[in-house]
Each structure stands twice: as C-alpha cells, then as structure tokens.
Short mmCIF file of C-alpha atoms and ligand atoms in Angstrom, two decimals:
data_model
loop_
_atom_site.label_atom_id
_atom_site.label_comp_id
_atom_site.label_asym_id
_atom_site.label_seq_id
_atom_site.Cartn_x
_atom_site.Cartn_y
_atom_site.Cartn_z
CA UNK A 1 129.92 105.18 95.50
CA UNK A 2 131.55 102.49 93.34
CA UNK A 3 134.45 103.29 91.09
CA UNK A 4 134.01 103.45 87.36
CA UNK A 5 135.92 104.40 84.28
CA UNK A 6 134.62 105.57 80.95
CA UNK A 7 136.65 105.82 77.80
CA UNK A 8 136.01 108.79 75.58
CA UNK A 9 135.82 106.88 72.29
CA UNK A 10 133.27 108.04 69.74
CA UNK A 11 132.83 104.89 67.65
CA UNK A 12 132.60 101.20 68.37
CA UNK A 13 136.09 99.73 68.65
CA UNK A 14 134.94 96.59 66.92
CA UNK A 15 133.15 98.45 64.12
CA UNK A 16 129.62 97.96 62.78
CA UNK A 17 130.11 94.58 61.08
CA UNK A 18 130.42 92.47 64.27
CA UNK A 19 127.48 94.39 65.75
CA UNK A 20 125.39 93.62 62.68
CA UNK A 21 126.41 89.97 62.87
CA UNK A 22 125.39 89.77 66.55
CA UNK A 23 122.08 91.43 65.69
CA UNK A 24 121.49 88.86 62.94
CA UNK A 25 122.38 85.97 65.24
CA UNK A 26 120.16 87.40 67.99
CA UNK A 27 117.21 87.75 65.63
CA UNK A 28 117.72 84.18 64.42
CA UNK A 29 117.87 82.87 67.98
CA UNK A 30 114.64 84.64 68.96
CA UNK A 31 112.85 83.34 65.83
CA UNK A 32 114.08 79.79 66.46
CA UNK A 33 113.05 79.86 70.09
CA UNK A 34 109.61 81.45 69.59
CA UNK A 35 107.03 78.78 70.41
CA UNK A 36 104.30 77.75 67.94
CA UNK A 37 101.90 79.54 70.32
CA UNK A 38 103.80 82.82 69.71
CA UNK A 39 105.31 82.92 73.22
CA UNK A 40 108.94 83.94 73.61
CA UNK A 41 110.63 81.78 76.28
CA UNK A 42 112.68 83.93 78.68
CA UNK A 43 115.61 81.50 78.59
CA UNK A 44 115.28 78.09 76.96
CA UNK A 45 117.91 76.41 79.14
CA UNK A 46 117.95 78.06 82.58
CA UNK A 47 116.30 75.82 85.16
CA UNK A 48 114.07 78.40 86.85
CA UNK A 49 112.83 80.10 83.66
CA UNK A 50 112.65 77.26 81.10
CA UNK A 51 109.18 76.74 79.68
CA UNK A 52 107.86 80.15 80.79
CA UNK A 53 107.19 83.39 78.97
CA UNK A 54 106.92 86.73 80.79
CA UNK A 55 104.76 89.65 79.70
CA UNK A 56 107.69 92.00 80.58
CA UNK A 57 110.52 90.20 78.73
CA UNK A 58 108.25 89.21 75.86
CA UNK A 59 106.92 92.71 75.25
CA UNK A 60 110.43 94.18 74.99
CA UNK A 61 111.43 91.28 72.73
CA UNK A 62 108.39 91.95 70.51
CA UNK A 63 109.29 95.65 70.37
CA UNK A 64 112.85 94.79 69.29
CA UNK A 65 111.59 92.35 66.65
CA UNK A 66 109.15 94.99 65.41
CA UNK A 67 112.00 97.55 65.19
CA UNK A 68 114.05 94.96 63.28
CA UNK A 69 111.22 94.56 60.75
CA UNK A 70 110.15 91.12 62.04
CA UNK A 71 106.49 92.09 61.96
CA UNK A 72 105.05 88.58 61.95
CA UNK A 73 107.08 87.44 64.96
CA UNK A 74 106.04 90.47 67.01
CA UNK A 75 102.39 89.94 66.08
CA UNK A 76 102.51 86.25 66.96
CA UNK A 77 103.64 87.28 70.45
CA UNK A 78 100.81 89.82 70.65
CA UNK A 79 98.42 87.00 69.64
CA UNK A 80 99.75 84.88 72.51
CA UNK A 81 99.25 87.75 75.01
CA UNK A 82 95.78 88.30 73.63
CA UNK A 83 94.86 84.62 74.06
CA UNK A 84 96.21 84.63 77.64
CA UNK A 85 94.04 87.63 78.45
CA UNK A 86 90.82 86.76 76.66
CA UNK A 87 90.83 83.21 78.02
CA UNK A 88 90.84 84.82 81.50
CA UNK A 89 88.22 87.46 80.68
CA UNK A 90 85.94 86.36 83.53
CA UNK A 91 88.75 86.52 86.09
CA UNK A 92 89.79 89.99 84.88
CA UNK A 93 86.21 91.30 84.83
CA UNK A 94 85.76 90.00 88.38
CA UNK A 95 88.96 91.78 89.54
CA UNK A 96 87.78 94.99 87.90
CA UNK A 97 84.26 94.84 89.38
CA UNK A 98 85.50 94.03 92.86
CA UNK A 99 88.20 96.73 92.73
CA UNK A 100 85.71 99.34 91.56
CA UNK A 101 83.40 98.32 94.39
CA UNK A 102 86.19 98.94 96.92
CA UNK A 103 86.93 95.24 97.50
CA UNK A 104 90.20 94.66 95.59
CA UNK A 105 91.06 90.95 95.42
CA UNK A 106 94.18 89.83 97.28
CA UNK A 107 97.50 89.58 95.42
CA UNK A 108 97.17 85.81 94.74
CA UNK A 109 94.01 86.50 92.76
CA UNK A 110 95.61 89.05 90.48
CA UNK A 111 97.15 88.21 87.09
CA UNK A 112 100.52 86.39 87.15
CA UNK A 113 103.64 87.81 85.56
CA UNK A 114 104.50 84.68 83.57
CA UNK A 115 102.74 81.78 81.87
CA UNK A 116 103.75 78.50 80.30
CA UNK A 117 104.33 78.68 76.55
CA UNK A 118 100.88 77.21 75.92
CA UNK A 119 99.30 80.03 77.96
CA UNK A 120 98.48 77.98 81.05
CA UNK A 121 99.79 78.89 84.49
CA UNK A 122 102.09 76.07 85.53
CA UNK A 123 102.50 74.78 89.07
CA UNK A 124 105.78 76.37 90.16
CA UNK A 125 105.63 78.94 92.92
CA UNK A 126 106.67 82.38 91.73
CA UNK A 127 106.65 86.06 92.79
CA UNK A 128 103.71 86.47 90.56
CA UNK A 129 101.82 89.68 91.17
CA UNK A 130 103.55 92.25 88.95
CA UNK A 131 101.73 94.93 86.99
CA UNK A 132 104.45 96.40 84.75
CA UNK A 133 104.33 93.75 81.99
CA UNK A 134 100.67 94.47 81.25
CA UNK A 135 101.54 98.14 80.69
CA UNK A 136 104.54 97.16 78.59
CA UNK A 137 102.47 94.98 76.25
CA UNK A 138 100.06 97.89 75.60
CA UNK A 139 103.06 100.16 74.99
CA UNK A 140 104.67 97.66 72.59
CA UNK A 141 101.39 97.33 70.65
CA UNK A 142 101.10 101.10 70.31
CA UNK A 143 104.74 101.39 69.15
CA UNK A 144 104.21 98.61 66.62
CA UNK A 145 101.08 100.27 65.26
CA UNK A 146 102.86 103.62 64.96
CA UNK A 147 105.94 102.07 63.38
CA UNK A 148 104.26 99.86 60.79
CA UNK A 149 100.70 101.17 60.54
CA UNK A 150 99.35 97.71 61.39
CA UNK A 151 95.76 97.41 62.55
CA UNK A 152 95.15 96.70 66.23
CA UNK A 153 91.67 95.28 65.56
CA UNK A 154 92.42 91.64 66.29
CA UNK A 155 93.56 92.54 69.81
CA UNK A 156 90.61 94.80 70.67
CA UNK A 157 89.14 92.63 73.43
CA UNK A 158 92.51 91.96 75.08
CA UNK A 159 93.40 95.66 74.96
CA UNK A 160 90.10 96.59 76.61
CA UNK A 161 90.59 94.00 79.37
CA UNK A 162 94.12 95.29 80.03
CA UNK A 163 93.05 98.92 80.15
CA UNK A 164 90.29 98.07 82.65
CA UNK A 165 92.65 95.94 84.75
CA UNK A 166 95.39 98.57 84.95
CA UNK A 167 93.08 101.56 85.40
CA UNK A 168 91.73 100.08 88.63
CA UNK A 169 94.96 98.47 89.94
CA UNK A 170 97.85 100.85 89.24
CA UNK A 171 98.02 102.23 92.81
CA UNK A 172 98.62 98.83 94.38
CA UNK A 173 102.02 97.75 95.72
CA UNK A 174 103.33 94.73 93.79
CA UNK A 175 106.59 92.94 92.97
CA UNK A 176 108.94 95.02 90.82
CA UNK A 177 110.81 94.24 87.55
CA UNK A 178 113.15 92.05 89.61
CA UNK A 179 110.28 90.22 91.32
CA UNK A 180 111.13 91.66 94.73
CA UNK A 181 109.89 94.15 97.36
CA UNK A 182 106.16 93.47 97.01
CA UNK A 183 105.35 95.93 99.81
CA UNK A 184 106.33 98.98 97.73
CA UNK A 185 104.92 100.94 94.81
CA UNK A 186 107.71 100.95 92.22
CA UNK A 187 108.34 103.94 90.01
CA UNK A 188 109.38 101.87 87.00
CA UNK A 189 106.18 99.83 87.34
CA UNK A 190 104.13 103.05 87.43
CA UNK A 191 105.97 104.38 84.39
CA UNK A 192 105.39 101.19 82.39
CA UNK A 193 101.67 101.34 83.19
CA UNK A 194 101.43 105.03 82.25
CA UNK A 195 103.41 104.49 79.03
CA UNK A 196 101.04 101.66 78.08
CA UNK A 197 97.81 103.44 78.94
CA UNK A 198 98.78 106.74 77.33
CA UNK A 199 100.28 105.00 74.28
CA UNK A 200 97.16 102.98 73.57
CA UNK A 201 94.85 105.94 74.33
CA UNK A 202 96.67 107.93 71.64
CA UNK A 203 95.93 105.24 69.03
CA UNK A 204 92.23 106.19 68.87
CA UNK A 205 91.38 102.54 69.36
CA UNK A 206 89.52 102.73 72.67
CA UNK A 207 85.89 103.63 73.22
CA UNK A 208 85.34 107.03 74.83
CA UNK A 209 84.88 105.76 78.39
CA UNK A 210 88.02 103.60 78.36
CA UNK A 211 90.08 106.29 76.73
CA UNK A 212 89.07 108.70 79.45
CA UNK A 213 89.85 106.13 82.20
CA UNK A 214 93.26 105.45 80.63
CA UNK A 215 94.09 109.15 80.42
CA UNK A 216 92.86 109.86 83.95
CA UNK A 217 95.03 107.05 85.33
CA UNK A 218 98.01 108.34 83.34
CA UNK A 219 97.67 111.87 84.77
CA UNK A 220 97.27 110.51 88.31
CA UNK A 221 100.40 108.37 87.86
CA UNK A 222 102.40 111.34 86.62
CA UNK A 223 101.30 113.43 89.62
CA UNK A 224 102.09 110.59 92.04
CA UNK A 225 105.57 110.12 90.55
CA UNK A 226 106.24 113.84 90.65
CA UNK A 227 105.23 114.05 94.32
CA UNK A 228 106.63 110.83 95.80
CA UNK A 229 108.87 109.29 93.14
CA UNK A 230 111.46 112.04 92.73
CA UNK A 231 114.21 112.70 95.31
CA UNK A 232 117.52 114.53 94.86
CA UNK A 233 116.06 115.57 91.47
CA UNK A 234 116.01 112.02 90.04
CA UNK A 235 113.40 109.27 89.79
CA UNK A 236 113.55 106.74 92.62
CA UNK A 237 113.35 102.96 92.93
CA UNK A 238 110.05 103.10 94.79
CA UNK A 239 107.85 105.85 96.20
CA UNK A 240 109.50 107.45 99.21
CA UNK A 241 113.12 106.23 98.90
CA UNK A 242 116.23 108.02 97.62
CA UNK A 243 117.68 104.92 95.96
CA UNK A 244 117.76 104.41 92.20
CA UNK A 245 117.20 101.30 90.12
CA UNK A 246 118.42 100.70 86.57
CA UNK A 247 114.90 99.71 85.45
CA UNK A 248 114.08 103.46 85.60
CA UNK A 249 116.08 103.92 82.40
CA UNK A 250 113.31 102.29 80.37
CA UNK A 251 111.01 105.19 81.30
CA UNK A 252 113.36 107.57 79.48
CA UNK A 253 113.88 105.32 76.45
CA UNK A 254 112.41 103.50 74.76
CA UNK A 255 109.18 104.17 76.69
CA UNK A 256 109.23 107.95 76.59
CA UNK A 257 107.53 108.46 79.95
CA UNK A 258 110.16 110.98 81.08
CA UNK A 259 111.75 113.59 78.81
CA UNK A 260 115.49 112.74 78.52
CA UNK A 261 116.35 116.42 78.20
CA UNK A 262 114.45 117.50 81.32
CA UNK A 263 116.37 118.11 84.57
CA UNK A 264 114.87 114.95 86.15
CA UNK A 265 115.70 112.92 83.03
CA UNK A 266 119.31 114.14 83.07
CA UNK A 267 119.72 113.58 86.82
CA UNK A 268 118.24 110.08 86.59
CA UNK A 269 120.70 109.09 83.87
CA UNK A 270 123.55 110.68 85.87
CA UNK A 271 122.59 108.90 89.11
CA UNK A 272 122.53 105.52 87.35
CA UNK A 273 125.87 106.24 85.66
CA UNK A 274 127.41 107.27 89.01
CA UNK A 275 125.91 104.71 91.35
CA UNK A 276 125.26 101.59 89.29
CA UNK A 277 127.68 101.59 86.34
CA UNK A 278 131.21 100.17 86.48
CA UNK A 279 133.30 100.02 83.30
CA UNK A 280 130.10 100.20 81.17
CA UNK A 281 128.41 97.27 82.95
CA UNK A 282 125.20 98.23 84.75
CA UNK A 283 123.99 96.73 88.04
CA UNK A 284 120.28 96.45 88.86
CA UNK A 285 120.46 98.34 92.21
CA UNK A 286 123.07 98.81 94.90
CA UNK A 287 121.94 96.14 97.36
CA UNK A 288 121.35 93.45 94.71
CA UNK A 289 122.54 89.98 95.75
CA UNK A 290 120.99 87.77 93.01
CA UNK A 291 123.90 85.63 91.70
CA UNK A 292 126.18 88.00 93.63
CA UNK A 293 124.69 91.13 92.03
CA UNK A 294 126.51 91.14 88.68
CA UNK A 295 126.18 93.43 85.66
CA UNK A 296 123.35 93.01 83.17
CA UNK A 297 124.03 93.55 79.44
CA UNK A 298 120.36 94.33 78.88
CA UNK A 299 120.68 97.21 81.36
CA UNK A 300 123.74 98.58 79.58
CA UNK A 301 121.54 98.59 76.47
CA UNK A 302 118.76 100.45 78.32
CA UNK A 303 121.38 102.98 79.51
CA UNK A 304 122.56 103.23 75.90
CA UNK A 305 118.98 103.91 74.74
CA UNK A 306 118.56 106.63 77.39
CA UNK A 307 121.91 108.21 76.49
CA UNK A 308 121.10 108.07 72.78
CA UNK A 309 117.77 109.77 73.37
CA UNK A 310 119.57 112.46 75.40
CA UNK A 311 121.90 113.08 72.44
CA UNK A 312 124.96 111.19 73.78
CA UNK A 313 125.60 108.88 70.86
CA UNK A 314 129.24 108.13 71.66
CA UNK A 315 128.32 107.03 75.17
CA UNK A 316 125.56 104.82 73.75
CA UNK A 317 128.07 103.20 71.38
CA UNK A 318 130.42 102.38 74.28
CA UNK A 319 127.57 100.70 76.10
CA UNK A 320 126.56 98.72 73.00
CA UNK A 321 130.11 97.57 72.63
CA UNK A 322 130.31 96.45 76.24
CA UNK A 323 127.08 94.47 75.83
CA UNK A 324 128.58 92.79 72.74
CA UNK A 325 131.69 91.89 74.75
CA UNK A 326 129.59 89.78 77.13
CA UNK A 327 128.58 87.36 74.33
CA UNK A 328 129.84 83.83 74.85
CA UNK A 329 131.85 82.05 72.15
CA UNK A 330 128.65 80.67 70.64
CA UNK A 331 127.12 84.17 70.52
CA UNK A 332 124.75 83.71 73.46
CA UNK A 333 124.12 86.83 75.55
CA UNK A 334 123.71 86.12 79.26
CA UNK A 335 121.40 87.64 81.85
CA UNK A 336 124.36 88.88 83.88
CA UNK A 337 128.16 88.64 84.04
CA UNK A 338 130.40 88.22 87.07
CA UNK A 339 133.12 90.73 86.17
CA UNK A 340 132.11 93.05 89.02
CA UNK A 341 129.93 91.65 91.79
CA UNK A 342 128.23 93.75 94.44
CA UNK A 343 128.16 90.88 96.95
CA UNK A 344 130.29 87.91 95.89
CA UNK A 345 129.26 85.83 98.92
CA UNK A 346 125.82 85.38 97.33
CA UNK A 347 127.03 83.90 94.05
CA UNK A 348 127.58 80.27 95.06
CA UNK A 349 124.32 79.83 96.99
CA UNK A 350 122.37 80.77 93.84
CA UNK A 351 124.49 78.41 91.69
CA UNK A 352 123.76 75.65 94.22
CA UNK A 353 120.05 76.42 94.02
CA UNK A 354 119.43 76.92 90.29
CA UNK A 355 122.73 76.20 88.46
CA UNK A 356 124.76 78.83 86.54
CA UNK A 357 122.80 82.02 85.80
CA UNK A 358 120.64 82.28 82.68
CA UNK A 359 122.28 82.20 79.23
CA UNK A 360 121.08 82.80 76.65
CA UNK A 361 118.53 85.29 77.92
CA UNK A 362 116.30 86.33 75.02
CA UNK A 363 115.60 89.73 76.60
CA UNK A 364 119.38 90.49 76.52
CA UNK A 365 119.44 89.68 72.80
CA UNK A 366 116.36 91.84 72.25
CA UNK A 367 117.80 94.91 73.96
CA UNK A 368 120.97 94.56 71.92
CA UNK A 369 118.88 94.49 68.73
CA UNK A 370 116.86 97.47 69.94
CA UNK A 371 119.88 99.64 70.80
CA UNK A 372 121.65 98.80 67.51
CA UNK A 373 118.44 99.84 65.71
CA UNK A 374 118.13 103.09 67.70
CA UNK A 375 121.72 103.92 66.77
CA UNK A 376 120.92 103.34 63.09
CA UNK A 377 123.48 100.54 62.80
CA UNK A 378 120.74 98.16 61.71
CA UNK A 379 117.23 98.47 60.35
CA UNK A 380 115.11 100.95 62.28
CA UNK A 381 111.77 101.87 60.77
CA UNK A 382 111.22 105.36 62.08
CA UNK A 383 109.07 105.55 65.20
CA UNK A 384 107.66 109.02 65.64
CA UNK A 385 107.68 109.62 69.36
CA UNK A 386 104.21 110.39 70.59
CA UNK A 387 104.98 111.96 73.93
CA UNK A 388 101.97 113.31 75.70
CA UNK A 389 102.30 116.94 76.70
CA UNK A 390 104.45 117.10 79.83
CA UNK A 391 105.03 119.76 82.42
CA UNK A 392 108.25 121.71 83.00
CA UNK A 393 109.64 118.78 85.01
CA UNK A 394 109.44 116.50 81.97
CA UNK A 395 106.69 114.38 83.54
C1 BGC B 401 114.25 88.91 86.43
C2 BGC B 401 113.00 89.37 85.72
C3 BGC B 401 112.81 88.60 84.43
C4 BGC B 401 112.94 87.10 84.64
C5 BGC B 401 112.94 86.35 83.33
C6 BGC B 401 114.24 87.40 86.58
O1 BGC B 401 115.44 87.04 87.20
O2 BGC B 401 114.33 89.51 87.71
O3 BGC B 401 113.05 90.73 85.43
O4 BGC B 401 111.55 88.91 83.91
O5 BGC B 401 114.13 86.82 85.30
O6 BGC B 401 113.95 86.79 82.49
#
C-alpha cells in the first residue's frame, strides 16, 4: 500500500473566488478550442492527441458544459457525434447484423474511439476498439435532456444506431479507458455502457423494441458485474481480478451506475482512497507506467464527485483544491503531474517518444468544472438522478 495523508479541512483553503475564476477560464478554453464541427479536441498541443476528438473525453466535456449552462456548446458536440455515427450507418448496421447472426466482426472492424475533428478517421495507428465512449455519449445526452428539458429529436437516428451497436457488443473484451488490456472485459466500460443504455431508455425516446433491448442489456450487465466484477466487496478493474482502477469512480458519480451509499459503493471509494490516492492526487491503477504513472487531476475530480455523492463534502473540497493546485501559471490543467510517480524509470522514455505529457487536457478542465458545479460553487442546474431500481448490493 502507498502512503497518503489527508488533511481534515472542511473548506477550500483558497476560497471560492479562485475556484470560480478557474472554472471561468476552463469554460473559456473549452469554448475557444471547440472546432467549427462541434468536436472538442482532447489536447490542442500534445503531439499524440492533437487534431483528434474522443467520444469518452468529449462526452464528459459536454456534460460539464451542460452543467455549466453552456447548452449550445454541449449540443454542438452531440451534433458532431451524431454526424460521425450517421455517416457510418452502413458499417454499424453491418456490425449489428453480423453480431446478431453469431459472426461478430473482428476488433479492427468495430468503431474507433477517436476521430479527427472533421469526423474522418485519420491515418495514425491507435488502440482503437473501445466501447465505453459510446455509452458515455448516450448517458451525457440523457443527462442533458433531464437537466435542460431539451428535445433529443435531432439525434434520433444516431441514438438508435448506438443502442443497436452496444446491445449486441457489450460482452466483448476491448481496450479500457486507458487504451490498454484489450484481452479483458473492463468493469468501468460495462458501467458506462449500462449507464448510457439505461439513461436513454428512461427518456422514452426509443421505440419499444430498442427500449427492451437496452433494458435487457442493462440488466445482464448488472448481473455480470455483480458476479464477476466485485471482489473484496469492491468493484474491480476487469472481470476476475482483485485490482481496482480509478475509472470505476465514474460509475458512482456522475454516472450513477452504483449507489454511493451501498456497501460496494463505499468499499470501492475506500479502496481507491487507500490504494491509489497520495496527498489528494489520484493514480490510474497501481501498475501504471505511462509517463511514470503520475497523478491525474481529472481523477481527483472524479473521486471528489464520488465523495460528494456519498455525503463527504469536505473531502470533495480537498480534492477540488488539489486539482486546482495542479494548474500551470497560465491556468492550463494537465493530464497528469509528476509529484508522485509509481515508476519513475518510465517517465523519460515517454518524453523521448511524444514530448512532455499533455497540457492543457480539456477533459481535466471539464472535470474541474463538473466537480465545482456538483459542490454548488458554480452554476449547477439541478439534475434529478434517475437511478434505475437497484438490488440490495446497490447494483
Ligand atoms: C488516455 C485516454 C484519453 C486520451 C485522450 C489517453 O492517454 O488514456 O483515456 O481518452 O488520452 O485524452
């Protein structure tokens, strides 16, 4: 276990004004960087990400912008996702037909995780087959609709394609949030898919057949997670391991897949606090070596969201404050910081390969906005949580 220390303070040391200022600067940065197509670039300057938009990053960014009242920006991103999907309708229908016929296409023929800002695929090799982002975009749409009462009609075709794609693919192993370990079925990926399918099914937007397919897949995912994705009373990184991963926090909040007050919710937060958190900075997972395995401000914000939803406001404020402390002099929030590395020997090889790690990372800015909103420090149009009925395990 790695050592950690937590102060017992109950308010931000810096006060709300600097937090509000960083939220304003973050919102401005995201608006400035949003492409005319609606895509949010993951990081405008980092060599390996520049020019690309991810469904995962972008959907959390859109959710943060929606929570901040930036309705048009969020919807422009949803338009971009919709165009990406509908322009590939034939490919998606083919995947669905073949999968239903028992001949699932190989991973290279599945949908990529990222696209160029104009919606095309680009020529760079990537760890592309990841399913979570498609669930997260459905979830973000449902949250936006609930929050602002906006119609989902203009995305109907893209929603239907996504529901069909996920309903027939969710059981497949694929790369995780960190674009690694393609041989496993990842619990956070399953949770993102279930949150998306159940969220959109609750919006009464789907035809009867699709709604039933979405709800059937959601129940099967919950059963699978309960059976194979819980060990030592907490959620696990993938099915069948005991390890945890900080991406699991998103399933507690903001995605509401797991009840924060359930025993499994509480133990999952505790395991990530104990195993992955050092002085308020959160690591991805214990054996991480990417850029030496540093601490990710966006993950401290996810931990803050989970703690806030479990009623631990003072802990959430500490985490928000730590995330703010990682801002560079110009206000940019990085992907990760090097204050505490899990494997320092791996830092330089990554710098040699791709240059210094990503900064600014728009997803870091978005999670800061989202946590500040959840804490009521900045604008937070109320989102009634629409949790499906869960069992006594909180799943
Ligand atoms: C992370 C992904 C992220 C991508 C773009 C990668 O290093 O592992 O989760 O989507 O960067 O930000």
